[in-house]
CSV table of C-alpha atoms and ligand atoms in Angstrom, one decimal:
chain,number,residue,atom,x,y,z
A,1,UNK,CA,3.8,-40.6,-137.5
A,2,UNK,CA,4.3,-39.1,-134.1
A,3,UNK,CA,1.3,-40.6,-132.3
A,4,UNK,CA,2.7,-41.5,-129.0
A,5,UNK,CA,0.4,-43.9,-127.1
A,6,UNK,CA,-1.6,-42.5,-124.2
A,7,UNK,CA,-0.2,-45.1,-121.7
A,8,UNK,CA,3.3,-43.9,-122.4
A,9,UNK,CA,5.2,-42.0,-119.8
A,10,UNK,CA,4.8,-38.2,-120.0
A,11,UNK,CA,8.1,-36.3,-120.2
A,12,UNK,CA,9.0,-32.6,-120.9
A,13,UNK,CA,10.4,-33.0,-124.4
A,14,UNK,CA,11.5,-35.6,-126.9
A,15,UNK,CA,14.1,-34.9,-129.5
A,16,UNK,CA,14.1,-37.4,-132.4
A,17,UNK,CA,17.3,-37.1,-134.3
A,18,UNK,CA,18.7,-38.7,-137.5
A,19,UNK,CA,21.9,-39.1,-135.6
A,20,UNK,CA,22.9,-38.6,-131.9
A,21,UNK,CA,26.6,-38.2,-131.2
A,22,UNK,CA,26.9,-38.5,-127.4
A,23,UNK,CA,30.7,-38.0,-127.4
A,24,UNK,CA,31.0,-40.6,-124.6
A,25,UNK,CA,31.9,-43.3,-125.6
A,26,UNK,CA,34.3,-41.6,-128.0
A,27,UNK,CA,33.4,-41.9,-131.7
A,28,UNK,CA,29.9,-43.4,-131.1
A,29,UNK,CA,27.2,-42.5,-133.6
A,30,UNK,CA,23.6,-43.5,-132.8
A,31,UNK,CA,21.2,-43.6,-135.8
A,32,UNK,CA,17.5,-42.7,-135.5
A,33,UNK,CA,17.7,-42.2,-131.8
A,34,UNK,CA,15.7,-40.0,-129.4
A,35,UNK,CA,16.8,-38.0,-126.4
A,36,UNK,CA,14.2,-37.8,-123.7
A,37,UNK,CA,14.4,-34.7,-121.5
A,38,UNK,CA,12.7,-34.6,-118.1
A,39,UNK,CA,11.0,-31.6,-116.4
A,40,UNK,CA,14.2,-30.7,-114.6
A,41,UNK,CA,16.0,-30.3,-117.9
A,42,UNK,CA,18.0,-33.5,-117.5
A,43,UNK,CA,18.5,-36.4,-120.0
A,44,UNK,CA,16.1,-39.1,-118.8
A,45,UNK,CA,16.8,-41.6,-121.6
A,46,UNK,CA,18.5,-42.1,-125.0
A,47,UNK,CA,17.0,-44.9,-127.1
A,48,UNK,CA,16.1,-45.8,-130.6
A,49,UNK,CA,13.2,-43.6,-131.8
A,50,UNK,CA,11.1,-46.6,-132.7
A,51,UNK,CA,11.2,-47.6,-129.0
A,52,UNK,CA,10.9,-44.0,-127.7
A,53,UNK,CA,7.5,-43.7,-129.5
A,54,UNK,CA,6.1,-46.6,-127.5
A,55,UNK,CA,7.5,-45.6,-124.2
A,56,UNK,CA,7.3,-41.8,-123.9
A,57,UNK,CA,5.0,-39.0,-124.8
A,58,UNK,CA,5.5,-35.2,-124.6
A,59,UNK,CA,3.7,-32.1,-125.7
A,60,UNK,CA,7.0,-31.0,-127.2
A,61,UNK,CA,8.5,-33.3,-129.8
A,62,UNK,CA,11.2,-32.0,-132.0
A,63,UNK,CA,11.9,-34.0,-135.2
A,64,UNK,CA,15.5,-33.5,-136.6
A,65,UNK,CA,15.4,-35.8,-139.6
A,66,UNK,CA,18.5,-34.4,-141.3
A,67,UNK,CA,20.4,-33.4,-138.2
A,68,UNK,CA,23.0,-34.6,-135.8
A,69,UNK,CA,22.4,-33.9,-132.1
A,70,UNK,CA,25.5,-33.2,-130.0
A,71,UNK,CA,26.4,-32.0,-126.5
A,72,UNK,CA,26.6,-28.2,-126.3
A,73,UNK,CA,30.1,-27.0,-127.1
A,74,UNK,CA,32.2,-25.6,-124.2
A,75,UNK,CA,34.5,-22.7,-124.8
A,76,UNK,CA,37.2,-23.2,-122.2
A,77,UNK,CA,38.9,-19.8,-122.6
A,78,UNK,CA,37.5,-16.5,-123.6
A,79,UNK,CA,37.0,-12.9,-122.6
A,80,UNK,CA,33.5,-12.5,-123.9
A,81,UNK,CA,33.4,-8.7,-123.4
A,82,UNK,CA,36.3,-8.3,-125.8
A,83,UNK,CA,33.8,-8.9,-128.6
A,84,UNK,CA,33.5,-5.1,-128.6
A,85,UNK,CA,37.2,-5.0,-129.6
A,86,UNK,CA,36.8,-7.4,-132.5
A,87,UNK,CA,39.0,-6.0,-135.3
A,88,UNK,CA,40.1,-3.1,-133.1
A,89,UNK,CA,43.8,-3.9,-133.4
A,90,UNK,CA,45.0,-6.6,-135.7
A,91,UNK,CA,48.3,-7.9,-137.0
A,92,UNK,CA,50.4,-7.2,-133.8
A,93,UNK,CA,52.5,-9.5,-131.6
A,94,UNK,CA,51.0,-10.1,-128.1
A,95,UNK,CA,53.0,-7.7,-125.9
A,96,UNK,CA,52.8,-4.8,-128.4
A,97,UNK,CA,49.1,-5.6,-129.0
A,98,UNK,CA,48.5,-5.5,-125.2
A,99,UNK,CA,50.7,-2.5,-124.3
A,100,UNK,CA,49.9,-0.2,-127.2
A,101,UNK,CA,46.4,-1.1,-128.2
A,102,UNK,CA,44.3,-3.3,-125.9
A,103,UNK,CA,45.4,-2.1,-122.4
A,104,UNK,CA,45.1,1.6,-123.3
A,105,UNK,CA,41.7,1.0,-124.9
A,106,UNK,CA,40.6,-1.0,-121.9
A,107,UNK,CA,41.9,1.7,-119.5
A,108,UNK,CA,39.8,4.3,-121.3
A,109,UNK,CA,36.6,2.4,-122.0
A,110,UNK,CA,36.1,-0.6,-119.8
A,111,UNK,CA,33.3,-0.1,-117.4
A,112,UNK,CA,30.6,-2.3,-116.0
A,113,UNK,CA,28.4,-1.3,-119.0
A,114,UNK,CA,31.2,-2.1,-121.5
A,115,UNK,CA,31.6,-5.6,-120.0
A,116,UNK,CA,27.9,-6.3,-119.8
A,117,UNK,CA,27.3,-5.1,-123.4
A,118,UNK,CA,30.3,-6.8,-124.8
A,119,UNK,CA,29.6,-10.1,-123.0
A,120,UNK,CA,26.0,-10.1,-124.3
A,121,UNK,CA,27.3,-9.7,-127.8
A,122,UNK,CA,29.8,-12.5,-127.2
A,123,UNK,CA,27.1,-14.7,-125.6
A,124,UNK,CA,24.8,-14.2,-128.6
A,125,UNK,CA,27.6,-15.1,-131.0
A,126,UNK,CA,28.6,-18.2,-129.0
A,127,UNK,CA,25.0,-19.4,-128.4
A,128,UNK,CA,24.1,-19.1,-132.1
A,129,UNK,CA,27.2,-21.1,-132.9
A,130,UNK,CA,26.4,-24.0,-130.7
A,131,UNK,CA,28.4,-23.0,-127.6
A,132,UNK,CA,26.3,-23.6,-124.5
A,133,UNK,CA,29.0,-22.9,-121.8
A,134,UNK,CA,32.0,-20.6,-121.7
A,135,UNK,CA,34.8,-20.1,-119.2
A,136,UNK,CA,35.5,-16.4,-119.0
A,137,UNK,CA,38.1,-14.1,-117.5
A,138,UNK,CA,37.6,-10.3,-117.5
A,139,UNK,CA,37.0,-7.2,-115.4
A,140,UNK,CA,33.6,-6.7,-113.8
A,141,UNK,CA,32.8,-10.4,-113.6
A,142,UNK,CA,29.3,-9.5,-112.3
A,143,UNK,CA,28.6,-8.0,-115.7
A,144,UNK,CA,29.8,-11.1,-117.5
A,145,UNK,CA,27.4,-13.2,-115.2
A,146,UNK,CA,24.5,-10.8,-115.9
A,147,UNK,CA,25.0,-11.2,-119.7
A,148,UNK,CA,25.3,-15.0,-119.4
A,149,UNK,CA,22.1,-15.2,-117.3
A,150,UNK,CA,20.2,-13.0,-119.8
A,151,UNK,CA,21.3,-15.2,-122.7
A,152,UNK,CA,20.5,-18.4,-120.9
A,153,UNK,CA,24.0,-19.7,-121.3
A,154,UNK,CA,26.0,-21.6,-118.8
A,155,UNK,CA,29.1,-19.8,-117.7
A,156,UNK,CA,32.2,-20.3,-115.5
A,157,UNK,CA,33.0,-16.7,-114.6
A,158,UNK,CA,36.6,-16.0,-113.9
A,159,UNK,CA,37.2,-13.7,-110.9
A,160,UNK,CA,40.0,-11.9,-112.4
A,161,UNK,CA,43.0,-10.9,-110.3
A,162,UNK,CA,45.9,-8.6,-111.3
A,163,UNK,CA,48.3,-6.3,-109.5
A,164,UNK,CA,47.6,-3.1,-111.4
A,165,UNK,CA,44.7,-0.7,-110.7
A,166,UNK,CA,41.8,-0.4,-113.1
A,167,UNK,CA,38.4,1.2,-112.9
A,168,UNK,CA,37.2,-2.2,-111.5
A,169,UNK,CA,39.7,-2.7,-108.6
A,170,UNK,CA,42.6,-1.0,-106.8
A,171,UNK,CA,45.0,-3.8,-106.2
A,172,UNK,CA,45.2,-7.6,-106.1
A,173,UNK,CA,43.5,-7.9,-102.7
A,174,UNK,CA,40.7,-5.7,-104.0
A,175,UNK,CA,40.2,-7.8,-107.1
A,176,UNK,CA,40.1,-11.0,-104.9
A,177,UNK,CA,37.6,-9.6,-102.4
A,178,UNK,CA,35.3,-8.2,-105.1
A,179,UNK,CA,35.4,-11.5,-106.9
A,180,UNK,CA,34.7,-13.6,-103.8
A,181,UNK,CA,31.7,-11.4,-102.9
A,182,UNK,CA,30.3,-12.0,-106.4
A,183,UNK,CA,30.8,-15.7,-106.1
A,184,UNK,CA,28.7,-15.7,-102.9
A,185,UNK,CA,26.0,-13.8,-104.7
A,186,UNK,CA,25.7,-16.4,-107.5
A,187,UNK,CA,25.5,-19.5,-105.3
A,188,UNK,CA,21.9,-20.2,-106.2
A,189,UNK,CA,22.3,-19.8,-109.9
A,190,UNK,CA,22.5,-23.2,-111.4
A,191,UNK,CA,24.0,-22.0,-114.7
A,192,UNK,CA,26.8,-20.0,-113.1
A,193,UNK,CA,30.0,-21.2,-111.5
A,194,UNK,CA,33.2,-19.3,-110.7
A,195,UNK,CA,37.0,-19.8,-111.0
A,196,UNK,CA,39.7,-17.7,-109.5
A,197,UNK,CA,41.5,-16.1,-112.5
A,198,UNK,CA,44.9,-14.6,-111.8
A,199,UNK,CA,45.5,-13.1,-115.2
A,200,UNK,CA,49.0,-14.4,-116.0
A,201,UNK,CA,52.4,-15.0,-114.3
A,202,UNK,CA,53.6,-11.6,-115.7
A,203,UNK,CA,50.8,-9.6,-114.1
A,204,UNK,CA,50.4,-11.4,-110.8
A,205,UNK,CA,53.0,-11.5,-107.9
A,206,UNK,CA,53.9,-14.6,-105.8
A,207,UNK,CA,52.0,-13.5,-102.8
A,208,UNK,CA,48.8,-13.0,-104.8
A,209,UNK,CA,49.2,-16.5,-106.3
A,210,UNK,CA,49.6,-17.9,-102.8
A,211,UNK,CA,46.4,-16.1,-101.7
A,212,UNK,CA,44.6,-17.5,-104.8
A,213,UNK,CA,45.7,-21.0,-103.9
A,214,UNK,CA,44.4,-20.6,-100.3
A,215,UNK,CA,41.0,-19.4,-101.4
A,216,UNK,CA,40.8,-22.0,-104.2
A,217,UNK,CA,41.4,-24.7,-101.6
A,218,UNK,CA,39.0,-23.3,-99.0
A,219,UNK,CA,36.2,-22.7,-101.5
A,220,UNK,CA,36.8,-25.6,-103.9
A,221,UNK,CA,37.3,-23.3,-106.9
A,222,UNK,CA,39.3,-23.8,-110.1
A,223,UNK,CA,42.2,-21.6,-111.0
A,224,UNK,CA,42.3,-20.2,-114.6
A,225,UNK,CA,45.3,-18.3,-115.9
A,226,UNK,CA,47.2,-17.6,-119.1
A,227,UNK,CA,50.4,-19.6,-119.2
A,228,UNK,CA,53.5,-20.0,-121.5
A,229,UNK,CA,51.8,-18.1,-124.3
A,230,UNK,CA,54.8,-16.4,-125.8
A,231,UNK,CA,58.6,-16.7,-125.8
A,232,UNK,CA,58.8,-13.2,-124.3
A,233,UNK,CA,56.8,-14.3,-121.3
A,234,UNK,CA,59.4,-17.1,-120.7
A,235,UNK,CA,62.4,-14.8,-121.2
A,236,UNK,CA,61.0,-12.2,-118.8
A,237,UNK,CA,60.2,-14.8,-116.2
A,238,UNK,CA,63.8,-16.1,-116.4
A,239,UNK,CA,65.2,-12.6,-116.0
A,240,UNK,CA,62.9,-11.7,-113.1
A,241,UNK,CA,62.4,-14.9,-111.2
A,242,UNK,CA,65.2,-17.1,-112.5
A,243,UNK,CA,62.8,-19.8,-113.5
A,244,UNK,CA,60.1,-20.4,-116.2
A,245,UNK,CA,56.5,-19.5,-115.3
A,246,UNK,CA,55.4,-23.1,-114.9
A,247,UNK,CA,58.2,-23.9,-112.5
A,248,UNK,CA,57.3,-20.8,-110.5
A,249,UNK,CA,53.7,-21.7,-110.3
A,250,UNK,CA,54.6,-25.2,-109.3
A,251,UNK,CA,56.7,-24.0,-106.4
A,252,UNK,CA,53.9,-21.7,-105.3
A,253,UNK,CA,51.6,-24.6,-105.1
A,254,UNK,CA,49.3,-23.4,-107.9
A,255,UNK,CA,49.3,-26.6,-109.9
A,256,UNK,CA,46.6,-29.3,-109.4
A,257,UNK,CA,43.6,-30.9,-110.9
A,258,UNK,CA,41.7,-27.6,-110.5
A,259,UNK,CA,44.3,-25.7,-112.6
A,260,UNK,CA,43.4,-24.6,-116.2
A,261,UNK,CA,46.1,-23.0,-118.2
A,262,UNK,CA,45.2,-21.1,-121.3
A,263,UNK,CA,47.6,-21.6,-124.2
A,264,UNK,CA,50.6,-23.7,-123.1
A,265,UNK,CA,52.2,-22.9,-126.5
A,266,UNK,CA,55.9,-23.2,-125.3
A,267,UNK,CA,56.4,-26.3,-123.2
A,268,UNK,CA,59.3,-28.6,-122.8
A,269,UNK,CA,58.7,-32.4,-122.4
A,270,UNK,CA,59.6,-32.2,-118.7
A,271,UNK,CA,57.0,-29.4,-118.2
A,272,UNK,CA,54.3,-31.5,-119.9
A,273,UNK,CA,55.2,-34.2,-117.4
A,274,UNK,CA,54.7,-31.8,-114.6
A,275,UNK,CA,51.3,-30.7,-115.9
A,276,UNK,CA,50.3,-34.4,-116.3
A,277,UNK,CA,51.5,-35.3,-112.8
A,278,UNK,CA,49.5,-32.5,-111.2
A,279,UNK,CA,46.4,-33.4,-113.3
A,280,UNK,CA,46.3,-29.9,-114.9
A,281,UNK,CA,44.3,-28.9,-118.0
A,282,UNK,CA,45.2,-26.9,-121.1
A,283,UNK,CA,42.8,-24.6,-122.8
A,284,UNK,CA,44.2,-24.7,-126.3
A,285,UNK,CA,43.4,-21.6,-128.3
A,286,UNK,CA,44.8,-22.3,-131.8
A,287,UNK,CA,43.5,-19.3,-133.7
A,288,UNK,CA,44.6,-16.8,-131.1
A,289,UNK,CA,48.0,-18.3,-130.9
A,290,UNK,CA,48.4,-18.1,-134.7
A,291,UNK,CA,47.0,-14.6,-135.0
A,292,UNK,CA,49.3,-13.2,-132.4
A,293,UNK,CA,52.2,-15.2,-133.8
A,294,UNK,CA,52.7,-16.9,-130.4
A,295,UNK,CA,53.2,-20.3,-132.0
A,296,UNK,CA,51.5,-23.7,-132.1
A,297,UNK,CA,50.8,-25.5,-128.8
A,298,UNK,CA,52.3,-29.1,-128.7
A,299,UNK,CA,48.9,-30.7,-128.5
A,300,UNK,CA,50.0,-34.1,-129.7
A,301,UNK,CA,52.8,-34.3,-127.2
A,302,UNK,CA,50.6,-32.9,-124.4
A,303,UNK,CA,48.0,-35.6,-125.0
A,304,UNK,CA,50.6,-38.3,-125.2
A,305,UNK,CA,52.0,-37.1,-121.8
A,306,UNK,CA,48.5,-37.5,-120.4
A,307,UNK,CA,47.4,-33.9,-120.1
A,308,UNK,CA,43.7,-33.1,-120.6
A,309,UNK,CA,43.5,-30.7,-123.5
A,310,UNK,CA,40.3,-28.8,-124.3
A,311,UNK,CA,39.6,-25.9,-126.7
A,312,UNK,CA,39.0,-22.2,-126.2
A,313,UNK,CA,38.5,-19.3,-128.7
A,314,UNK,CA,40.2,-16.6,-126.6
A,315,UNK,CA,38.7,-13.1,-126.9
A,316,UNK,CA,37.4,-11.8,-130.2
A,317,UNK,CA,40.2,-9.2,-130.2
A,318,UNK,CA,42.8,-11.9,-130.9
A,319,UNK,CA,40.8,-14.5,-132.9
A,320,UNK,CA,38.3,-12.7,-134.1
A,321,UNK,CA,35.5,-15.3,-133.9
A,322,UNK,CA,33.9,-16.9,-130.9
A,323,UNK,CA,33.4,-19.9,-133.1
A,324,UNK,CA,34.0,-23.4,-131.6
A,325,UNK,CA,33.4,-25.1,-135.0
A,326,UNK,CA,36.3,-23.1,-136.5
A,327,UNK,CA,38.4,-23.9,-133.5
A,328,UNK,CA,37.8,-27.6,-133.5
A,329,UNK,CA,38.7,-27.9,-137.2
A,330,UNK,CA,41.9,-25.8,-136.7
A,331,UNK,CA,42.9,-27.8,-133.6
A,332,UNK,CA,42.6,-31.1,-135.5
A,333,UNK,CA,44.4,-29.8,-138.6
A,334,UNK,CA,47.2,-28.0,-136.7
A,335,UNK,CA,47.9,-31.1,-134.5
A,336,UNK,CA,48.4,-33.2,-137.7
A,337,UNK,CA,50.5,-30.6,-139.5
A,338,UNK,CA,52.7,-29.8,-136.5
A,339,UNK,CA,53.3,-33.4,-135.5
A,340,UNK,CA,53.6,-35.0,-138.9
A,341,UNK,CA,51.0,-37.5,-137.8
A,342,UNK,CA,47.6,-37.5,-139.7
A,343,UNK,CA,46.1,-39.6,-137.0
A,344,UNK,CA,46.7,-37.0,-134.3
A,345,UNK,CA,43.5,-35.4,-133.0
A,346,UNK,CA,40.9,-37.3,-134.9
A,347,UNK,CA,37.5,-35.7,-135.6
A,348,UNK,CA,36.0,-37.5,-132.6
A,349,UNK,CA,38.9,-36.3,-130.4
A,350,UNK,CA,38.5,-32.7,-131.6
A,351,UNK,CA,34.8,-32.9,-130.7
A,352,UNK,CA,35.7,-34.4,-127.3
A,353,UNK,CA,38.2,-31.5,-126.8
A,354,UNK,CA,35.3,-29.0,-127.4
A,355,UNK,CA,32.9,-30.8,-125.0
A,356,UNK,CA,33.8,-33.5,-122.5
A,357,UNK,CA,37.5,-32.5,-122.0
A,358,UNK,CA,36.4,-29.0,-121.2
A,359,UNK,CA,33.7,-30.2,-118.9
A,360,UNK,CA,36.5,-32.2,-117.1
A,361,UNK,CA,38.7,-29.2,-116.9
A,362,UNK,CA,35.9,-27.2,-115.2
A,363,UNK,CA,35.0,-30.1,-112.9
A,364,UNK,CA,31.5,-30.2,-114.4
A,365,UNK,CA,31.8,-33.5,-116.2
A,366,UNK,CA,29.2,-35.2,-114.0
A,367,UNK,CA,26.7,-32.7,-115.5
A,368,UNK,CA,27.7,-31.6,-118.9
A,369,UNK,CA,30.1,-32.4,-121.8
A,370,UNK,CA,28.3,-35.4,-123.2
A,371,UNK,CA,24.8,-36.7,-123.9
A,372,UNK,CA,24.4,-39.3,-121.2
A,373,UNK,CA,21.4,-40.3,-119.0
A,374,UNK,CA,21.3,-38.1,-115.9
A,375,UNK,CA,23.3,-35.3,-117.4
A,376,UNK,CA,21.9,-31.8,-118.0
A,377,UNK,CA,20.3,-31.5,-121.5
A,378,UNK,CA,22.8,-28.9,-123.0
A,379,UNK,CA,22.4,-29.9,-126.7
A,380,UNK,CA,22.9,-28.6,-130.2
A,381,UNK,CA,21.3,-29.7,-133.4
A,382,UNK,CA,23.4,-29.4,-136.5
A,383,UNK,CA,21.7,-29.8,-139.9
A,384,UNK,CA,23.9,-31.9,-142.3
A,385,UNK,CA,21.8,-31.6,-145.5
A,386,UNK,CA,23.4,-28.6,-147.1
A,387,UNK,CA,25.2,-29.1,-150.4
A,388,UNK,CA,28.6,-28.0,-149.1
A,389,UNK,CA,28.5,-30.8,-146.4
A,390,UNK,CA,27.2,-33.6,-148.5
A,391,UNK,CA,27.5,-36.5,-148.9
A,392,UNK,CA,27.7,-37.6,-145.3
A,393,UNK,CA,29.4,-40.9,-144.4
A,394,UNK,CA,30.1,-40.1,-140.8
A,395,UNK,CA,28.5,-37.2,-139.0
A,396,UNK,CA,31.5,-36.7,-136.7
A,397,UNK,CA,33.7,-36.1,-139.7
A,398,UNK,CA,31.2,-33.7,-141.0
A,399,UNK,CA,30.9,-31.8,-137.8
A,400,UNK,CA,34.7,-31.2,-137.5
A,401,UNK,CA,36.0,-31.0,-141.1
A,402,UNK,CA,33.2,-29.6,-143.2
A,403,UNK,CA,30.3,-28.2,-141.2
A,404,UNK,CA,30.3,-24.8,-139.5
A,405,UNK,CA,28.4,-22.8,-137.0
A,406,UNK,CA,26.1,-21.7,-139.8
A,407,UNK,CA,24.6,-25.2,-139.8
A,408,UNK,CA,23.5,-25.0,-136.2
A,409,UNK,CA,19.7,-25.0,-136.0
A,410,UNK,CA,18.7,-25.4,-132.4
A,411,UNK,CA,20.5,-24.9,-129.1
A,412,UNK,CA,19.2,-26.0,-125.7
A,413,UNK,CA,20.6,-25.2,-122.3
A,414,UNK,CA,19.3,-27.4,-119.4
A,415,UNK,CA,16.5,-28.6,-121.7
A,416,UNK,CA,15.4,-25.1,-122.6
A,417,UNK,CA,15.5,-24.0,-126.2
A,418,UNK,CA,17.6,-20.8,-126.2
A,419,UNK,CA,18.3,-20.4,-129.9
A,420,UNK,CA,16.6,-21.5,-133.1
A,421,UNK,CA,17.2,-20.9,-136.7
A,422,UNK,CA,14.3,-22.1,-138.9
A,423,UNK,CA,14.8,-22.8,-142.6
A,424,UNK,CA,15.4,-19.6,-144.5
A,425,UNK,CA,14.9,-17.3,-141.5
A,426,UNK,CA,17.2,-15.4,-139.2
A,427,UNK,CA,18.1,-17.0,-135.9
A,428,UNK,CA,16.0,-16.2,-132.9
A,429,UNK,CA,17.2,-16.1,-129.3
A,430,UNK,CA,14.7,-16.9,-126.6
A,431,UNK,CA,16.0,-14.1,-124.4
A,432,UNK,CA,18.0,-11.6,-126.6
A,433,UNK,CA,16.4,-9.1,-128.9
A,434,UNK,CA,18.3,-8.4,-132.1
A,435,UNK,CA,17.7,-4.7,-131.7
A,436,UNK,CA,19.6,-4.8,-128.4
A,437,UNK,CA,22.6,-6.4,-130.1
A,438,UNK,CA,22.5,-3.9,-132.9
A,439,UNK,CA,22.3,-1.0,-130.5
A,440,UNK,CA,25.3,-2.3,-128.4
A,441,UNK,CA,27.5,-2.6,-131.5
A,442,UNK,CA,26.5,0.8,-132.9
A,443,UNK,CA,27.1,2.7,-129.7
A,444,UNK,CA,30.4,1.1,-128.8
A,445,UNK,CA,31.7,1.2,-132.4
A,446,UNK,CA,31.2,5.0,-132.3
A,447,UNK,CA,32.9,5.4,-129.0
A,448,UNK,CA,35.8,3.1,-129.7
A,449,UNK,CA,36.4,4.7,-133.1
A,450,UNK,CA,37.4,7.9,-131.3
A,451,UNK,CA,40.5,6.3,-129.9
A,452,UNK,CA,41.6,5.0,-133.3
A,453,UNK,CA,41.1,8.4,-134.9
B,1,ZN,ZN1,43.1,-15.0,-123.1
């Protein structure tokens, strides 16, 4: 059946799929197609399998006869290391959750090892769930990068900047300089990129934002921050600065096509216009916003205003899953329920928000976010044969509304198989040992439990 002719062109690998959903063009479903991957890990061709078998040959041929192949999911906003704080403090509003639980625990426990261990746990969870790239923001970004490199994931590592001292940095300037040094050290790592990540308007002063803008312009970096997450944030900004945070950032020159705002829950129509005019992006984190009772982001109106909206999980402390399938489904359902329009955020649009829209926000859309010839082969196979997701009329509907991360069977990053779950077996990572993950959670659970006692 898979006898490829000897005269056919040799390539690195061939993935034959029942369906390929390339995401671009939106809503396209290709039946019985193959994705051809070259030795550099790029997509060389996408064509009907019947033609692929005449034209190409490879030592590695993967047959996915009950699967849909999609681009790797991109988590546009998370704090991977906070996976160690999953379930540590639940059922609290944001400011109390931060002030009384998360910040004290971070002050006591966060170290380079905490961040490296927590990020590896987060990477394993994300990778097994079909996420191939994440945009992070946390202390010790070098440890985040180290975990991402070990797992084989692609990462945009946020170089976090705040005013207050932590074990990681003394003050805003120290955060900035440490971050920039790291960014220089990663320049040759194809899977790593960096953003400047001023934590939020309530933790970063004007002068620091101005410095961030200068460095972002000089170095061509994105700016990633939390913005308009809660009503308290808006009230405090009005009291302290006389304006809402978005207006403050606009006057400081922070907004632009390189600006990614996490949340954007509370936005007026005029503010959505401002975001659209500057070409900004929103990392919509629906589960986190619900769990912290922050509200529901006006995704339908944002999209109508022309703002690029993508999806993030936020950290596991406020979600508590690093699960882009759950987030896609929630984003689609919430947009409909909140707007009263069942057509808002279709299944295809939700999938685009978790892939190409996030790639655009990161400025990586020439490389990732869709399955197109010339792009990097970051791909996920999802098996659609399980009873709970049958029958299947449209695999895109299945992906968003009924399937979950448990249906992911293979995950490739730049053409390399980084995770695989064979029928009836536990999932296997190419570069992470299950014993290491177990040890990390055991050790940190014991340590963190002390502060709850
Ligand atoms: Zn966050």
